[in-house]
Short mmCIF file of C-alpha atoms in Angstrom, two decimals:
data_model
loop_
_atom_site.label_atom_id
_atom_site.label_comp_id
_atom_site.label_asym_id
_atom_site.label_seq_id
_atom_site.Cartn_x
_atom_site.Cartn_y
_atom_site.Cartn_z
CA MET A 36 -17.52 53.64 -44.60
CA SER A 37 -20.27 56.23 -45.02
CA GLY A 38 -23.64 55.37 -44.73
CA PHE A 39 -24.56 51.81 -46.44
CA ASP A 40 -21.68 51.82 -48.19
CA LYS A 41 -19.45 48.93 -46.84
CA VAL A 42 -16.75 49.87 -49.04
CA VAL A 43 -13.00 50.30 -47.88
CA ASP A 44 -9.93 50.81 -49.41
CA SER A 45 -7.29 48.84 -48.12
CA TYR A 46 -6.71 45.57 -45.72
CA GLU A 47 -5.91 46.94 -43.10
CA ASP A 48 -8.96 49.48 -42.81
CA ALA A 49 -10.55 46.30 -43.23
CA LEU A 50 -9.06 44.79 -40.35
CA ALA A 51 -9.04 47.43 -38.20
CA GLY A 52 -10.02 46.35 -34.57
CA LEU A 53 -8.79 42.81 -34.83
CA GLU A 54 -6.55 42.06 -31.75
CA ASP A 55 -4.90 39.57 -30.08
CA ASN A 56 -6.91 36.76 -28.39
CA MET A 57 -9.70 37.17 -30.29
CA MET A 58 -12.30 34.52 -31.75
CA VAL A 59 -11.98 34.66 -35.81
CA ILE A 60 -14.38 32.62 -38.03
CA ALA A 61 -13.32 32.10 -41.56
CA GLY A 62 -15.40 31.01 -44.92
CA GLY A 63 -13.63 28.47 -47.40
CA PHE A 64 -13.20 25.02 -48.08
CA GLY A 65 -9.38 23.69 -48.67
CA LEU A 66 -8.18 26.31 -50.72
CA CYS A 67 -11.22 26.69 -52.51
CA GLY A 68 -13.13 30.55 -51.86
CA ILE A 69 -11.23 31.29 -48.75
CA PRO A 70 -10.43 34.85 -47.85
CA GLU A 71 -6.97 34.61 -48.69
CA ASN A 72 -5.78 38.24 -48.89
CA LEU A 73 -7.63 39.13 -45.45
CA ILE A 74 -5.73 35.63 -44.38
CA LYS A 75 -2.47 37.46 -45.47
CA GLU A 76 -3.52 40.64 -43.62
CA ILE A 77 -3.42 38.83 -40.26
CA LYS A 78 0.02 37.49 -40.38
CA ARG A 79 1.15 40.40 -41.69
CA LYS A 80 -0.65 42.07 -38.45
CA GLY A 81 1.30 39.38 -36.41
CA THR A 82 -1.98 39.12 -34.03
CA LYS A 83 -1.92 35.98 -32.09
CA GLY A 84 -3.37 34.17 -29.38
CA LEU A 85 -6.34 33.92 -32.09
CA THR A 86 -9.35 31.06 -31.73
CA VAL A 87 -10.43 30.46 -35.26
CA ALA A 88 -13.25 28.23 -36.61
CA SER A 89 -13.04 27.03 -39.89
CA ASN A 90 -13.80 23.67 -42.10
CA ASN A 91 -9.76 22.89 -41.92
CA ALA A 92 -6.63 25.56 -41.74
CA GLY A 93 -5.93 25.53 -45.44
CA VAL A 94 -2.56 23.70 -46.66
CA ASP A 95 0.99 24.30 -45.86
CA GLY A 96 1.96 28.21 -47.05
CA ALA A 97 -1.37 28.40 -48.09
CA GLY A 98 -4.77 29.81 -46.27
CA LEU A 99 -4.86 29.63 -42.59
CA GLY A 100 -1.87 27.23 -42.58
CA LEU A 101 0.31 30.98 -43.04
CA LEU A 102 -1.34 31.76 -39.70
CA LEU A 103 0.02 28.51 -38.00
CA GLU A 104 3.80 29.36 -39.30
CA ASP A 105 4.32 32.03 -36.56
CA LYS A 106 1.96 30.36 -34.31
CA GLN A 107 -0.81 32.79 -34.41
CA ILE A 108 -3.52 30.59 -33.89
CA LYS A 109 -3.93 29.34 -30.17
CA LYS A 110 -7.09 27.24 -31.04
CA MET A 111 -8.12 26.16 -34.27
CA ILE A 112 -12.48 24.56 -34.21
CA ALA A 113 -12.33 22.39 -37.68
CA SER A 114 -14.00 19.40 -39.12
CA TYR A 115 -11.12 17.89 -40.03
CA VAL A 116 -7.15 18.59 -40.53
CA GLY A 117 -6.72 18.29 -43.77
CA GLU A 118 -3.37 17.95 -46.01
CA ASN A 119 -1.83 20.71 -43.70
CA ALA A 120 1.41 18.64 -42.05
CA LEU A 121 2.15 21.62 -39.92
CA PHE A 122 -1.55 21.81 -38.40
CA GLU A 123 -1.09 17.73 -37.46
CA ALA A 124 2.50 18.50 -36.01
CA GLN A 125 1.29 21.56 -33.55
CA MET A 126 -1.92 19.38 -32.51
CA MET A 127 0.28 16.16 -32.26
CA SER A 128 2.63 17.93 -29.94
CA GLY A 129 0.03 20.33 -28.26
CA GLU A 130 1.19 23.49 -29.34
CA LEU A 131 -1.97 24.30 -31.26
CA GLU A 132 -5.68 23.49 -28.98
CA VAL A 133 -7.98 21.85 -31.23
CA GLU A 134 -11.97 21.01 -31.60
CA LEU A 135 -12.89 18.71 -34.03
CA THR A 136 -16.52 18.96 -35.12
CA PRO A 137 -18.37 17.34 -37.28
CA GLN A 138 -18.67 19.02 -40.69
CA GLY A 139 -22.37 19.38 -40.43
CA THR A 140 -22.33 20.59 -37.07
CA LEU A 141 -19.83 23.15 -37.51
CA ALA A 142 -21.45 24.35 -40.35
CA GLU A 143 -24.74 24.60 -38.35
CA LYS A 144 -23.03 26.01 -35.14
CA MET A 145 -22.32 28.83 -37.73
CA ARG A 146 -25.43 29.32 -38.86
CA ALA A 147 -26.69 29.38 -35.23
CA GLY A 148 -24.56 32.14 -34.27
CA GLY A 149 -25.62 33.77 -36.98
CA ALA A 150 -29.53 33.63 -36.69
CA GLY A 151 -29.31 34.43 -32.64
CA ILE A 152 -29.66 30.84 -31.85
CA PRO A 153 -27.62 29.99 -28.76
CA ALA A 154 -28.06 26.52 -29.36
CA PHE A 155 -28.99 23.23 -30.88
CA TYR A 156 -29.57 19.95 -30.47
CA THR A 157 -28.28 16.98 -33.10
CA ALA A 158 -27.75 13.04 -33.58
CA THR A 159 -24.41 13.68 -34.99
CA GLY A 160 -21.85 12.96 -32.30
CA TYR A 161 -23.97 11.31 -29.64
CA GLY A 162 -21.59 8.13 -28.07
CA THR A 163 -18.77 9.11 -29.48
CA PRO A 164 -15.75 11.01 -28.25
CA VAL A 165 -17.42 14.59 -29.48
CA GLY A 166 -20.51 14.32 -27.26
CA GLU A 167 -18.32 13.55 -24.09
CA GLY A 168 -19.41 16.12 -21.21
CA LYS A 169 -22.20 17.21 -23.56
CA GLU A 170 -25.82 17.38 -22.58
CA VAL A 171 -27.77 14.54 -24.06
CA ARG A 172 -31.64 14.75 -24.31
CA GLU A 173 -34.05 12.50 -25.91
CA PHE A 174 -36.66 13.04 -28.79
CA ASN A 175 -38.74 10.02 -30.31
CA GLY A 176 -36.43 7.17 -28.91
CA ARG A 177 -33.42 8.57 -30.06
CA HIS A 178 -30.88 10.60 -28.49
CA TYR A 179 -29.03 13.92 -29.28
CA ILE A 180 -26.37 16.30 -27.96
CA LEU A 181 -26.36 19.83 -26.87
CA GLU A 182 -23.93 22.10 -29.19
CA GLU A 183 -23.47 25.36 -28.74
CA ALA A 184 -22.99 28.14 -31.45
CA LEU A 185 -20.29 29.74 -32.65
CA GLN A 186 -19.78 33.23 -32.77
CA GLY A 187 -16.82 35.56 -33.60
CA ASP A 188 -15.04 38.89 -32.78
CA PHE A 189 -14.52 38.79 -36.47
CA SER A 190 -15.60 36.95 -39.76
CA ILE A 191 -13.65 36.71 -42.88
CA ALA A 192 -14.81 35.57 -46.08
CA LYS A 193 -14.85 35.55 -50.13
CA ALA A 194 -17.67 36.25 -52.48
CA TRP A 195 -17.48 36.67 -56.26
CA LYS A 196 -19.54 40.22 -56.50
CA ALA A 197 -20.90 42.57 -54.38
CA ASP A 198 -22.65 45.80 -54.73
CA ARG A 199 -21.48 48.76 -52.73
CA PHE A 200 -24.25 48.20 -49.70
CA GLY A 201 -22.66 44.50 -48.84
CA ASN A 202 -25.27 42.57 -51.03
CA LEU A 203 -23.52 39.45 -52.10
CA MET A 204 -23.09 37.07 -55.04
CA PHE A 205 -20.89 33.43 -54.75
CA ARG A 206 -19.73 31.14 -57.33
CA LYS A 207 -20.75 27.75 -57.02
CA THR A 208 -18.60 25.42 -54.55
CA ALA A 209 -16.73 28.70 -53.64
CA ARG A 210 -20.11 29.49 -51.46
CA ASN A 211 -19.48 26.77 -49.09
CA PHE A 212 -19.24 27.43 -45.81
CA ASN A 213 -18.81 31.81 -46.38
CA PRO A 214 -22.26 32.44 -45.93
CA MET A 215 -22.70 31.03 -42.58
CA ALA A 216 -19.19 32.23 -41.70
CA ILE A 217 -20.01 35.45 -42.72
CA THR A 218 -23.25 35.80 -39.83
CA ALA A 219 -21.75 34.47 -37.25
CA GLY A 220 -18.97 37.34 -36.80
CA LYS A 221 -19.67 40.87 -34.74
CA ILE A 222 -17.50 42.49 -37.65
CA ALA A 223 -17.96 41.07 -41.06
CA VAL A 224 -15.87 41.43 -43.42
CA VAL A 225 -15.74 40.21 -46.94
CA GLU A 226 -13.08 40.46 -50.09
CA VAL A 227 -14.69 39.94 -53.48
CA GLU A 228 -13.61 40.07 -56.86
CA GLU A 229 -15.81 42.56 -58.28
CA ILE A 230 -17.53 45.58 -56.73
CA VAL A 231 -20.56 47.04 -58.71
CA GLU A 232 -22.87 50.01 -58.12
CA VAL A 233 -26.21 49.24 -56.18
CA GLY A 234 -29.17 48.18 -57.92
CA GLU A 235 -26.42 46.32 -61.03
CA LEU A 236 -26.93 42.78 -59.19
CA ASP A 237 -30.71 41.08 -59.87
CA PRO A 238 -32.23 40.60 -56.08
CA ASP A 239 -33.51 37.11 -56.97
CA GLU A 240 -29.13 36.60 -57.41
CA ILE A 241 -28.05 37.98 -54.24
CA HIS A 242 -27.18 35.12 -52.14
CA LEU A 243 -26.50 37.24 -48.84
CA PRO A 244 -27.86 40.62 -48.16
CA GLY A 245 -25.80 43.14 -47.31
CA ILE A 246 -27.47 43.97 -43.40
CA TYR A 247 -24.46 40.98 -42.56
CA VAL A 248 -21.75 42.83 -44.13
CA ASP A 249 -19.77 45.20 -41.99
CA ARG A 250 -17.20 45.90 -44.55
CA LEU A 251 -16.22 45.15 -47.99
CA ILE A 252 -12.95 45.43 -50.14
CA LYS A 253 -12.40 44.40 -53.61
CA GLY A 254 -9.14 41.96 -53.92
CA THR A 255 -7.22 40.22 -56.49
CA PHE A 256 -6.83 36.53 -56.15
CA GLU A 257 -4.17 33.64 -56.96
CA LYS A 258 -7.00 31.00 -56.36
CA MET A 259 -4.92 27.92 -56.05
CA ILE A 260 -6.09 24.51 -56.51
CA GLU A 261 -4.98 22.08 -53.55
CA GLN A 262 -5.15 18.85 -55.52
CA ARG A 263 -4.37 19.27 -59.38
CA THR A 264 -5.80 16.57 -61.33
CA VAL A 265 -5.49 16.31 -65.00
CA ARG A 266 -5.79 13.16 -67.41
CA SER A 267 -3.13 11.84 -69.43
CA ALA A 268 -1.88 12.70 -73.01
#
């Protein structure tokens, strides 16, 4: 990278420095808005012992499911198992450590990590296994548990369009967890469909400023559909 220019030329360069046993925050929801090529690069690198925080782990053979195939993920912090049979099997056998976290809490843990907030209180999970062993406080007659923020060594995410300084635009529901995930990484790597020159994006349409982005790469995407639903003829 040169100065404010965040663009790198290869996926190898984009993930330079990612090592075994690191923590990765990944954007996406199911197969929507996932950093599919960055995930494939992690698979190619063979990086192992990873702790990955993401809404879920893709599906069998796609998304983060690719990393489960070679047991590159040691621990998943996710809101649900989803439609990934391998994720379920590894969790049930004890091969994969899983920390199930309520979806809104997971999003806030990422956002807090990016904002420099070490922890926060939430009523979600109080009185359930989610709250076991966590500090409890009472505010206005309601009980809350203390949840710690998440911060990864790397964050990987997908956006729609960016300028060379890393200012990002997302497209519709593909935004999902991506903005929070980006901010929660010490090194934030983003792949996009289109890169434009600085000044071409309307400032009012920028969803996340480039200050949060460290590396930017243009990719091509398969954009798989998790559950295809069509009307009968």
